[in-house]
Amino acid sequence: MKHDKNNHYRVNEQIRVREVRIVSDNGSIVIPTRQALDMAREQGVDLVEISPNAQPPVCRLIDYSKFLYQQKKRAKELKAKQVKQEVKEIRFGPQTDDHDYNFKLKHAKEFLEEGNKVRAFVFFRGRSILFKEQGEVLLLRFANDLEEYGKVEQMPALEGKKMFLYLSPKKAGVAKKSQQKVDRERREAEAKAQSEQALDVDSTENIPSGGLFANAKNGVDALKKLSEGADGDK
């Protein structure tokens, strides 16, 4: 089998060290390189050096073409697992109403949660450039409403007829809660605790005076009296 000498991996006679470590599913052994080459020929495979800097170098007995295929497949799988970060655009007008603002705010949250960056901008058409301060206020409000999901990479800056704001996603699990959200969660927890306490009080006050509970109580009292009488007879 011909091998490319420029390849990253040395194969068979390209391996010129005195001994190598052969790894397999059953463990590893250190043997002379000549013996390893003989084993490869006997098994109809190649001696492939996979870790040249180890002492001694680490090799595998495997078909070289199959080995390259496995390496390419593994690299492809790792690349597929990597999160591809995109830049999503959110466009505003200088006088965007609350309904449109909230709609775009929702989408921006989703983009940031997915690990994408957000480039929000206000487009000034014609004489609307006179309202550039209003556009800056809108973008700053946008950044503030997204503080739990993203951090500002670039503050609002005017570029031609557009004013841009750049946001990047915060790392998972480190999003900082706003003070309003902390206060709301505390109030909800207090209300839940008070509700549970009220239920406990109602359950003790509303125990029926008759029925099974009364019969059980009377039975306990009767057993107690019989026990006291027996103690007196002794």
Coordinates of C-alpha atoms in Angstrom, one line a residue:
M1 CA 0.0 0.0 0.0
K2 CA 1.3 3.4 -1.0
H3 CA 1.2 6.2 1.6
D4 CA 1.6 9.9 1.4
K5 CA 4.8 10.9 3.1
N6 CA 3.4 14.3 3.7
N7 CA 0.5 12.9 5.7
H8 CA 0.2 13.9 9.4
Y9 CA 0.5 10.2 10.4
R10 CA 3.5 8.0 9.9
V11 CA 2.7 4.5 8.7
N12 CA 4.5 1.2 8.6
E13 CA 8.2 1.7 7.5
Q14 CA 7.9 5.4 8.0
I15 CA 8.1 4.6 11.7
R16 CA 11.8 4.4 12.5
V17 CA 11.9 4.3 16.3
R18 CA 13.3 1.3 18.2
E19 CA 10.1 0.4 20.0
V20 CA 6.4 1.4 20.1
R21 CA 3.4 1.0 22.3
I22 CA 0.6 -0.8 20.6
V23 CA -2.9 0.1 22.0
S24 CA -6.0 -2.0 21.4
D25 CA -9.4 -2.7 23.1
N26 CA -7.5 -5.3 25.3
G27 CA -5.0 -2.8 26.6
S28 CA -1.5 -1.8 25.5
I29 CA 2.0 -3.4 25.1
V30 CA 5.4 -2.1 24.4
I31 CA 7.3 -4.1 21.7
P32 CA 10.1 -3.6 19.2
T33 CA 8.9 -1.7 16.1
R34 CA 10.1 -4.6 13.9
Q35 CA 7.9 -7.0 15.8
A36 CA 4.9 -4.6 15.5
L37 CA 5.4 -4.4 11.7
D38 CA 5.4 -8.2 11.5
M39 CA 2.2 -8.3 13.5
A40 CA 0.6 -5.8 11.1
R41 CA 1.6 -7.9 8.1
E42 CA 0.2 -11.1 9.7
Q43 CA -3.1 -9.4 10.4
G44 CA -3.3 -7.7 7.0
V45 CA -3.4 -4.2 8.5
D46 CA -1.1 -1.2 8.9
L47 CA 1.0 0.0 11.8
V48 CA -0.2 3.6 12.3
E49 CA 1.5 6.0 14.6
I50 CA -1.2 8.0 16.4
S51 CA 0.8 9.8 19.2
P52 CA 4.4 10.4 18.0
N53 CA 5.4 12.5 21.1
A54 CA 4.7 9.8 23.6
Q55 CA 7.6 7.8 25.0
P56 CA 7.6 5.3 23.3
P57 CA 5.3 6.5 20.4
V58 CA 1.8 5.1 20.5
C59 CA 0.6 3.1 17.5
R60 CA -2.4 1.1 16.4
L61 CA -2.8 -2.0 14.2
I62 CA -5.5 -0.9 11.8
D63 CA -6.3 -0.5 8.1
Y64 CA -4.9 2.9 7.2
S65 CA -7.8 3.9 5.0
K66 CA -10.3 2.9 7.7
F67 CA -8.3 4.9 10.2
L68 CA -8.4 8.0 8.0
Y69 CA -12.2 7.6 7.6
Q70 CA -12.7 7.3 11.3
Q71 CA -10.7 10.5 11.9
K72 CA -12.6 12.4 9.3
K73 CA -15.9 11.2 10.7
R74 CA -14.9 12.2 14.2
A75 CA -13.9 15.6 13.1
K76 CA -17.2 16.1 11.2
E77 CA -19.2 15.1 14.4
L78 CA -17.2 17.5 16.5
K79 CA -17.9 20.3 14.0
A80 CA -21.6 19.5 14.0
K81 CA -21.7 19.7 17.8
Q82 CA -20.2 23.1 17.9
V83 CA -22.7 25.9 18.3
K84 CA -22.8 28.0 15.2
Q85 CA -23.2 31.6 16.3
E86 CA -25.0 33.9 13.9
V87 CA -25.8 37.6 14.0
K88 CA -29.5 38.2 14.0
E89 CA -30.8 41.7 13.1
I90 CA -33.7 43.5 14.8
R91 CA -34.9 46.7 13.0
F92 CA -36.7 49.6 14.5
G93 CA -38.1 52.9 13.4
P94 CA -37.5 56.0 15.4
Q95 CA -41.1 56.0 16.6
T96 CA -41.8 52.3 17.1
D97 CA -45.0 51.6 19.1
D98 CA -45.1 49.4 22.2
H99 CA -46.7 46.4 20.4
D100 CA -44.0 46.2 17.8
Y101 CA -41.3 46.8 20.4
N102 CA -42.5 44.0 22.6
F103 CA -42.8 41.7 19.6
K104 CA -39.2 42.3 18.6
L105 CA -38.0 42.1 22.2
K106 CA -39.4 38.6 22.4
H107 CA -37.5 37.5 19.3
A108 CA -34.3 39.1 20.5
K109 CA -34.6 37.1 23.8
E110 CA -35.0 33.9 21.7
F111 CA -32.0 34.7 19.6
L112 CA -29.8 35.3 22.6
E113 CA -31.0 32.2 24.4
E114 CA -30.0 30.2 21.3
G115 CA -26.5 31.6 21.5
N116 CA -26.7 34.1 18.7
K117 CA -25.6 37.7 18.7
V118 CA -28.1 40.5 18.1
R119 CA -27.6 43.6 16.0
A120 CA -30.4 46.0 16.7
F121 CA -30.6 49.2 14.7
V122 CA -32.9 52.2 14.2
F123 CA -33.3 53.2 10.5
F124 CA -33.8 56.9 10.0
R125 CA -35.7 57.7 6.7
G126 CA -35.5 61.2 5.3
R127 CA -36.2 63.9 7.9
S128 CA -36.6 61.3 10.7
I129 CA -32.8 61.7 11.3
L130 CA -33.9 64.7 13.4
F131 CA -35.1 62.1 16.0
K132 CA -31.7 60.4 16.4
E133 CA -31.8 61.1 20.2
Q134 CA -35.2 59.3 20.3
G135 CA -33.6 56.3 18.5
E136 CA -30.7 56.2 21.0
V137 CA -33.2 56.1 23.9
L138 CA -35.1 53.3 22.3
L139 CA -31.9 51.2 21.8
L140 CA -30.7 51.8 25.4
R141 CA -34.2 50.7 26.6
F142 CA -33.8 47.6 24.4
A143 CA -30.4 46.8 26.0
N144 CA -31.8 47.3 29.5
D145 CA -34.7 45.0 28.9
L146 CA -32.3 42.3 27.7
E147 CA -29.8 42.5 30.5
E148 CA -30.7 39.0 31.7
Y149 CA -30.0 37.5 28.3
G150 CA -27.2 39.5 26.7
K151 CA -24.4 42.0 27.3
V152 CA -23.7 45.1 25.3
E153 CA -20.8 44.8 22.9
Q154 CA -21.2 48.2 21.4
M155 CA -23.3 51.1 22.7
P156 CA -25.6 52.9 20.2
A157 CA -23.6 54.5 17.4
L158 CA -24.8 56.3 14.3
E159 CA -23.5 54.9 11.0
G160 CA -25.1 56.8 8.1
K161 CA -28.8 56.5 8.4
K162 CA -28.7 53.7 10.9
M163 CA -27.9 53.6 14.6
F164 CA -26.6 50.3 15.7
L165 CA -26.5 48.4 19.1
Y166 CA -24.6 45.1 19.4
L167 CA -25.5 42.4 22.0
S168 CA -23.8 39.1 22.6
P169 CA -25.4 36.2 24.6
K170 CA -24.5 35.6 28.2
K171 CA -23.1 32.3 29.2
A172 CA -25.7 29.7 30.2
G173 CA -26.4 29.7 34.0
V174 CA -24.8 33.1 34.7
A175 CA -27.6 35.4 33.6
K176 CA -28.1 38.1 36.2
K177 CA -31.6 38.6 37.4
S178 CA -32.9 42.1 37.4
Q179 CA -34.0 43.7 40.7
Q180 CA -37.6 43.8 39.5
K181 CA -37.6 40.0 38.9
V182 CA -35.9 39.3 42.3
D183 CA -38.6 41.4 44.1
R184 CA -41.4 39.7 42.1
E185 CA -40.1 36.2 43.0
R186 CA -39.9 37.2 46.7
R187 CA -43.5 38.4 46.7
E188 CA -44.7 35.3 45.0
A189 CA -42.9 33.1 47.5
E190 CA -44.4 35.1 50.5
A191 CA -47.9 34.9 49.0
K192 CA -47.5 31.1 48.6
A193 CA -46.3 30.7 52.1
Q194 CA -49.3 32.7 53.5
S195 CA -51.7 30.7 51.4
E196 CA -50.3 27.4 52.7
Q197 CA -50.5 28.6 56.3
A198 CA -54.1 29.6 55.8
L199 CA -54.9 26.2 54.4
D200 CA -53.3 24.5 57.5
V201 CA -55.5 26.6 59.8
D202 CA -58.7 25.9 57.9
S203 CA -57.9 22.1 58.0
T204 CA -57.6 22.0 61.8
E205 CA -60.7 24.2 62.4
N206 CA -62.9 22.3 60.1
I207 CA -62.3 18.8 61.5
P208 CA -65.8 17.2 61.9
S209 CA -67.1 16.6 65.4
G210 CA -68.7 13.3 64.5
G211 CA -68.0 10.4 62.2
L212 CA -64.9 8.3 62.2
F213 CA -62.8 10.9 63.9
A214 CA -65.2 11.1 66.9
N215 CA -65.5 7.3 67.1
A216 CA -61.7 7.0 67.1
K217 CA -61.4 9.6 69.8
N218 CA -64.0 8.0 72.0
G219 CA -62.3 4.6 71.6
V220 CA -59.0 6.0 72.8
D221 CA -60.7 7.6 75.8
A222 CA -62.5 4.3 76.7
L223 CA -59.2 2.3 76.5
K224 CA -57.6 4.9 78.7
K225 CA -60.3 4.5 81.4
L226 CA -60.1 0.7 81.3
S227 CA -56.3 0.9 81.7
E228 CA -56.7 3.2 84.8
G229 CA -59.3 0.9 86.3
A230 CA -57.1 -2.1 85.9
D231 CA -54.2 -0.3 87.6
G232 CA -56.5 0.5 90.6
D233 CA -57.6 -3.2 91.0
K234 CA -54.0 -4.3 91.4

